CSV table of C-alpha atoms in Angstrom, one decimal:
chain,number,residue,atom,x,y,z
S,435,UNK,CA,23.9,-6.6,77.0
S,436,UNK,CA,23.5,-6.4,73.3
S,437,UNK,CA,21.2,-8.5,71.3
S,438,UNK,CA,22.5,-9.6,67.9
S,439,UNK,CA,20.3,-8.8,64.9
S,440,UNK,CA,19.0,-11.7,62.8
S,441,UNK,CA,19.4,-11.1,59.1
S,442,UNK,CA,16.5,-12.4,57.1
S,443,UNK,CA,17.1,-13.7,53.6
S,444,UNK,CA,14.5,-12.2,51.2
S,445,UNK,CA,12.5,-14.8,49.3
S,446,UNK,CA,11.5,-14.7,45.7
S,447,UNK,CA,8.7,-12.3,44.9
S,448,UNK,CA,7.1,-14.7,42.4
S,449,UNK,CA,3.7,-15.9,43.8
S,450,UNK,CA,4.0,-19.3,45.4
S,451,UNK,CA,7.8,-19.4,45.2
S,452,UNK,CA,9.7,-19.8,48.5
S,453,UNK,CA,13.2,-19.9,47.1
S,454,UNK,CA,15.6,-17.2,48.2
S,455,UNK,CA,16.1,-14.2,46.0
S,456,UNK,CA,19.1,-14.1,43.8
S,457,UNK,CA,22.1,-12.5,45.4
S,458,UNK,CA,23.2,-9.2,43.9
S,459,UNK,CA,26.3,-9.2,41.8
S,460,UNK,CA,29.4,-7.8,43.5
S,461,UNK,CA,29.9,-4.1,42.7
S,462,UNK,CA,26.4,-3.8,41.1
S,463,UNK,CA,24.5,-0.7,41.7
S,464,UNK,CA,20.7,-0.2,42.2
S,465,UNK,CA,18.2,-2.3,44.2
S,466,UNK,CA,18.8,-5.9,44.9
S,467,UNK,CA,17.1,-8.6,42.8
S,468,UNK,CA,13.6,-9.6,44.1
S,469,UNK,CA,13.4,-13.0,42.2
S,470,UNK,CA,15.2,-16.3,42.4
S,471,UNK,CA,17.5,-17.5,39.5
S,472,UNK,CA,14.6,-19.2,37.8
S,473,UNK,CA,14.3,-17.5,34.3
S,474,UNK,CA,10.5,-17.7,34.4
S,475,UNK,CA,10.4,-15.9,37.8
S,476,UNK,CA,10.5,-12.2,36.8
S,477,UNK,CA,8.3,-9.1,37.1
S,478,UNK,CA,6.3,-9.9,34.0
S,479,UNK,CA,5.7,-13.5,35.0
S,480,UNK,CA,4.6,-12.4,38.5
S,481,UNK,CA,2.2,-10.0,37.0
S,482,UNK,CA,0.7,-12.6,34.7
S,483,UNK,CA,0.5,-15.1,37.6
S,484,UNK,CA,-1.3,-12.6,39.8
S,485,UNK,CA,-3.7,-11.7,37.0
S,486,UNK,CA,-4.5,-15.3,36.4
S,487,UNK,CA,-5.2,-15.9,40.1
S,488,UNK,CA,-7.4,-12.9,40.2
S,489,UNK,CA,-9.4,-14.1,37.1
S,490,UNK,CA,-9.8,-17.5,38.8
S,491,UNK,CA,-11.0,-15.8,42.0
S,492,UNK,CA,-13.5,-13.8,40.0
S,493,UNK,CA,-14.8,-16.9,38.3
S,494,UNK,CA,-15.1,-18.8,41.5
S,495,UNK,CA,-16.9,-15.8,43.2
S,496,UNK,CA,-19.2,-15.5,40.2
S,497,UNK,CA,-20.1,-19.2,40.4
S,498,UNK,CA,-20.7,-19.0,44.2
S,499,UNK,CA,-22.8,-15.8,43.8
S,500,UNK,CA,-25.0,-17.5,41.1
S,501,UNK,CA,-25.4,-20.5,43.3
S,502,UNK,CA,-26.5,-18.3,46.3
S,503,UNK,CA,-28.9,-16.4,44.1
S,504,UNK,CA,-30.4,-19.6,42.8
S,505,UNK,CA,-30.7,-21.0,46.3
S,506,UNK,CA,-32.4,-17.8,47.6
S,507,UNK,CA,-34.7,-17.7,44.6
S,508,UNK,CA,-35.7,-21.3,45.2
S,509,UNK,CA,-36.3,-20.6,48.9
S,510,UNK,CA,-38.4,-17.6,48.1
S,511,UNK,CA,-40.5,-19.5,45.5
S,512,UNK,CA,-41.1,-22.2,48.1
S,513,UNK,CA,-42.1,-19.7,50.9
S,514,UNK,CA,-44.3,-17.5,48.7
S,515,UNK,CA,-47.4,-19.8,48.6
S,516,UNK,CA,-47.2,-20.3,52.3
S,517,UNK,CA,-47.2,-16.6,53.0
S,518,UNK,CA,-50.1,-16.0,50.6
S,519,UNK,CA,-52.2,-18.7,52.3
S,520,UNK,CA,-51.8,-17.2,55.8
S,521,UNK,CA,-55.2,-15.8,56.9
S,522,UNK,CA,-55.4,-12.2,57.9
S,523,UNK,CA,-57.4,-11.7,61.2
S,524,UNK,CA,-60.7,-10.1,60.2
S,525,UNK,CA,-61.8,-7.2,62.3
S,526,UNK,CA,-65.4,-7.9,61.5
S,527,UNK,CA,-65.3,-11.0,63.7
S,528,UNK,CA,-65.9,-9.0,66.9
S,529,UNK,CA,-68.7,-7.0,65.5
S,530,UNK,CA,-70.9,-10.0,64.6
S,531,UNK,CA,-70.0,-11.5,67.8
S,532,UNK,CA,-71.2,-8.5,69.6
S,533,UNK,CA,-74.4,-8.5,67.6
S,534,UNK,CA,-74.8,-12.2,68.4
S,535,UNK,CA,-74.2,-11.5,72.1
S,536,UNK,CA,-76.7,-8.8,72.0
S,537,UNK,CA,-79.0,-11.1,70.1
S,538,UNK,CA,-78.7,-13.8,72.8
S,539,UNK,CA,-80.2,-11.4,75.3
S,540,UNK,CA,-83.9,-11.3,76.0
S,541,UNK,CA,-86.0,-10.6,73.1
S,542,UNK,CA,-86.9,-6.9,72.8
S,543,UNK,CA,-90.5,-5.9,73.1
S,544,UNK,CA,-92.6,-5.0,70.0
S,545,UNK,CA,-92.1,-1.3,70.6
S,546,UNK,CA,-88.3,-1.7,70.2
S,547,UNK,CA,-88.4,-3.4,66.7
S,548,UNK,CA,-87.4,-0.1,65.0
S,549,UNK,CA,-84.4,0.2,67.2
S,550,UNK,CA,-83.4,-3.4,66.5
S,551,UNK,CA,-83.6,-2.9,62.7
S,552,UNK,CA,-81.4,0.2,63.1
S,553,UNK,CA,-78.9,-1.8,65.0
S,554,UNK,CA,-78.9,-4.5,62.3
S,555,UNK,CA,-78.3,-1.9,59.7
S,556,UNK,CA,-75.4,-0.5,61.7
S,557,UNK,CA,-74.0,-4.0,62.1
S,558,UNK,CA,-74.1,-4.5,58.3
S,559,UNK,CA,-72.3,-1.2,57.7
S,560,UNK,CA,-69.7,-2.1,60.3
S,561,UNK,CA,-69.2,-5.4,58.5
S,562,UNK,CA,-68.7,-3.6,55.1
S,563,UNK,CA,-66.3,-1.2,56.8
S,564,UNK,CA,-64.4,-4.1,58.3
S,565,UNK,CA,-64.2,-5.8,54.9
S,566,UNK,CA,-62.8,-2.6,53.4
S,567,UNK,CA,-60.3,-2.4,56.2
S,568,UNK,CA,-59.3,-6.0,55.6
S,569,UNK,CA,-58.7,-5.3,51.9
S,570,UNK,CA,-56.6,-2.2,52.7
S,571,UNK,CA,-54.6,-4.2,55.2
S,572,UNK,CA,-54.0,-7.0,52.7
S,573,UNK,CA,-52.8,-4.5,50.1
S,574,UNK,CA,-50.6,-2.8,52.7
S,575,UNK,CA,-49.2,-6.2,53.7
S,576,UNK,CA,-48.4,-7.0,50.0
S,577,UNK,CA,-46.7,-3.7,49.5
S,578,UNK,CA,-44.7,-4.2,52.7
S,579,UNK,CA,-43.7,-7.7,51.5
S,580,UNK,CA,-42.6,-6.3,48.1
S,581,UNK,CA,-40.6,-3.6,49.7
S,582,UNK,CA,-39.1,-6.1,52.1
S,583,UNK,CA,-38.1,-8.3,49.1
S,584,UNK,CA,-36.5,-5.3,47.4
S,585,UNK,CA,-34.7,-4.3,50.6
S,586,UNK,CA,-33.5,-7.9,50.9
S,587,UNK,CA,-32.3,-8.0,47.3
S,588,UNK,CA,-30.5,-4.7,47.9
S,589,UNK,CA,-28.9,-6.0,51.0
S,590,UNK,CA,-27.9,-9.3,49.3
S,591,UNK,CA,-26.4,-7.3,46.4
S,592,UNK,CA,-24.5,-5.1,48.9
S,593,UNK,CA,-23.3,-8.1,50.8
S,594,UNK,CA,-22.2,-9.8,47.5
S,595,UNK,CA,-20.4,-6.7,46.4
S,596,UNK,CA,-18.6,-6.4,49.8
S,597,UNK,CA,-17.6,-10.1,49.6
S,598,UNK,CA,-16.4,-9.7,46.0
S,599,UNK,CA,-14.3,-6.7,47.1
S,600,UNK,CA,-12.9,-8.6,50.1
S,601,UNK,CA,-12.0,-11.5,47.8
S,602,UNK,CA,-10.4,-9.4,45.1
S,603,UNK,CA,-8.7,-7.0,47.4
S,604,UNK,CA,-5.6,-9.2,48.0
S,605,UNK,CA,-5.1,-9.5,44.2
S,606,UNK,CA,-5.3,-5.8,43.8
S,607,UNK,CA,-2.8,-5.4,46.7
S,608,UNK,CA,-0.4,-7.8,45.0
S,609,UNK,CA,-0.8,-6.1,41.7
S,610,UNK,CA,-0.2,-2.7,43.4
S,611,UNK,CA,2.9,-4.1,45.0
S,612,UNK,CA,4.2,-5.4,41.7
S,613,UNK,CA,3.4,-2.1,40.0
S,614,UNK,CA,4.9,0.1,42.7
S,615,UNK,CA,8.0,-2.1,42.8
S,616,UNK,CA,10.8,0.1,41.5
S,617,UNK,CA,12.9,-2.9,40.4
S,618,UNK,CA,10.0,-4.4,38.5
S,619,UNK,CA,9.2,-1.0,37.0
S,620,UNK,CA,12.9,-0.6,36.0
S,621,UNK,CA,12.9,-4.1,34.6
S,622,UNK,CA,9.8,-3.4,32.5
S,623,UNK,CA,11.1,0.0,31.4
S,624,UNK,CA,14.4,-1.6,30.5
S,625,UNK,CA,12.6,-4.4,28.6
S,626,UNK,CA,10.5,-1.9,26.7
S,627,UNK,CA,13.5,0.3,26.0
S,628,UNK,CA,15.5,-2.6,24.7
S,629,UNK,CA,12.6,-3.7,22.5
S,630,UNK,CA,12.1,-0.2,21.2
S,631,UNK,CA,15.9,0.1,20.5
S,632,UNK,CA,15.8,-3.2,18.6
S,633,UNK,CA,12.8,-2.0,16.6
S,634,UNK,CA,14.6,1.3,15.9
S,635,UNK,CA,17.7,-0.5,14.8
S,636,UNK,CA,15.7,-2.8,12.6
S,637,UNK,CA,13.8,0.2,11.1
S,638,UNK,CA,17.1,2.0,10.5
S,639,UNK,CA,18.5,-1.1,8.9
S,640,UNK,CA,15.5,-1.4,6.6
S,641,UNK,CA,15.7,2.3,5.8
S,642,UNK,CA,19.5,2.0,5.0
S,643,UNK,CA,18.7,-1.0,2.7
S,644,UNK,CA,15.9,0.9,1.1
S,645,UNK,CA,18.1,4.0,0.6
S,646,UNK,CA,20.9,1.8,-0.8
S,647,UNK,CA,18.5,0.1,-3.1
S,648,UNK,CA,17.2,3.5,-4.2
S,649,UNK,CA,20.7,4.7,-4.9
S,650,UNK,CA,21.4,1.6,-6.9
S,651,UNK,CA,18.2,2.0,-8.8
S,652,UNK,CA,19.0,5.7,-9.6
S,653,UNK,CA,22.5,4.8,-10.7
S,654,UNK,CA,21.1,2.0,-12.9
S,655,UNK,CA,18.6,4.5,-14.3
S,656,UNK,CA,21.3,7.0,-15.0
S,657,UNK,CA,23.5,4.4,-16.7
S,658,UNK,CA,20.6,3.2,-18.8
S,659,UNK,CA,19.7,6.8,-19.7
S,660,UNK,CA,23.3,7.5,-20.7
S,661,UNK,CA,23.5,4.3,-22.7
S,662,UNK,CA,20.2,5.2,-24.4
S,663,UNK,CA,21.5,8.7,-25.2
S,664,UNK,CA,24.7,7.2,-26.7
S,665,UNK,CA,22.8,4.7,-28.7
S,666,UNK,CA,20.3,7.3,-29.9
S,667,UNK,CA,23.2,9.6,-30.9
S,668,UNK,CA,24.9,6.7,-32.8
S,669,UNK,CA,21.7,5.8,-34.5
S,670,UNK,CA,21.1,9.5,-35.5
S,671,UNK,CA,24.7,9.8,-36.8
S,672,UNK,CA,24.4,6.5,-38.7
S,673,UNK,CA,21.0,7.6,-40.1
S,674,UNK,CA,22.5,11.0,-41.2
S,675,UNK,CA,25.4,9.2,-42.8
S,676,UNK,CA,23.1,6.8,-44.6
S,677,UNK,CA,21.0,9.7,-45.7
S,678,UNK,CA,24.1,11.5,-47.0
S,679,UNK,CA,25.2,8.4,-48.8
S,680,UNK,CA,21.7,8.1,-50.3
S,681,UNK,CA,21.9,11.7,-51.5
S,682,UNK,CA,25.3,11.1,-53.0
S,683,UNK,CA,24.1,8.0,-54.7
S,684,UNK,CA,21.1,9.9,-56.0
S,685,UNK,CA,23.3,12.7,-57.3
S,686,UNK,CA,25.6,10.2,-59.0
S,687,UNK,CA,22.6,8.5,-60.5
S,688,UNK,CA,21.3,11.7,-61.8
S,689,UNK,CA,24.8,12.5,-63.3
S,690,UNK,CA,24.9,9.1,-64.8
S,691,UNK,CA,21.5,9.6,-66.2
S,692,UNK,CA,22.6,12.9,-67.8
S,693,UNK,CA,25.7,11.2,-69.2
S,694,UNK,CA,23.6,8.4,-70.5
S,695,UNK,CA,21.2,10.9,-72.1
S,696,UNK,CA,24.2,12.7,-73.6
S,697,UNK,CA,25.6,9.4,-74.9
S,698,UNK,CA,22.3,8.4,-76.3
S,699,UNK,CA,22.1,11.8,-78.2
S,700,UNK,CA,25.7,11.3,-79.5
S,701,UNK,CA,24.9,7.7,-80.4
S,702,UNK,CA,21.8,8.9,-82.3
S,703,UNK,CA,24.0,11.4,-84.1
S,704,UNK,CA,26.6,8.8,-84.9
S,705,UNK,CA,23.9,6.5,-86.1
S,706,UNK,CA,22.6,9.3,-88.3
S,707,UNK,CA,26.1,9.9,-89.7
S,708,UNK,CA,26.6,6.2,-90.3
S,709,UNK,CA,23.3,6.0,-92.1
S,710,UNK,CA,24.3,9.1,-94.1
S,711,UNK,CA,27.7,7.6,-95.0
S,712,UNK,CA,26.1,4.3,-95.9
S,713,UNK,CA,23.6,6.0,-98.2
S,714,UNK,CA,26.4,8.0,-99.7
S,715,UNK,CA,28.4,4.8,-100.3
S,716,UNK,CA,25.5,3.2,-101.8
S,717,UNK,CA,24.9,6.1,-104.2
S,718,UNK,CA,28.6,6.4,-105.2
S,719,UNK,CA,29.0,3.1,-107.2
S,720,UNK,CA,26.1,4.1,-109.4
S,721,UNK,CA,27.7,7.4,-110.2
S,722,UNK,CA,31.0,5.8,-110.9
S,723,UNK,CA,29.3,3.4,-113.5
S,724,UNK,CA,27.8,6.3,-115.4
S,725,UNK,CA,31.2,8.1,-115.8
S,726,UNK,CA,33.9,6.9,-118.3
S,727,UNK,CA,36.8,5.2,-116.8
S,728,UNK,CA,40.1,6.8,-117.3
S,729,UNK,CA,42.6,5.2,-119.6
S,730,UNK,CA,45.1,2.9,-118.3
S,731,UNK,CA,42.8,1.4,-115.9
């Protein structure tokens, strides 16, 4: 007789979710999905949910611990006066009683007065010793009470620590289960890898844009430098041509000045000749008048 096995459907690993886990895709490799189709139910969401629950438990535990400490402190403050008012049994009570009992006996004779005085002195010494013992016992009792309070505080702290550990242990176990979950780890690794790949692509894109912008800037700078060189060469050639023209004009001007000087000299010579001829003409009629005219004229 064979007993058929009952196949259990895994539920969603998200805290508080009872929906069945998403069925694996046909032909998919790797572990089966651990969460339902809800997009918010994933490894990261489960981790945040568990962390929030743990923080809430810590806060509740802290409030409860403070309330317990306040209650214990109030109880101790209420019991402390009562403990201090409790009388400690004095050991000297029996000694005076014994002296009193001995005092209630028949009066001693006159010859025994010295012995009675010695007994009174011993009784007084016993009373002083009893008082000292009472003081030491009271101090010992106070020390014992203080040590008991410290022991009680240590025990309360230990109990509170154990209770806190018991309260937080399920949360740690849940976190450990999420951390050690291979699917969750793979999902986190894949998410981080995808984010890193996106950042790398974005950085490479920015680097390519920056390199392209740098190339464009270098090309523009080269073009501007070439244009500047051409313009400078043209300006230098134009300046040289203008300087050559100015030198030619200056040379022509000097030649014209020389010609003008030569013409001025010739003009002065012509003027001198004209003046000489004019003077000769002026002197010639006078000479003609002094000479006889030829006949027939």
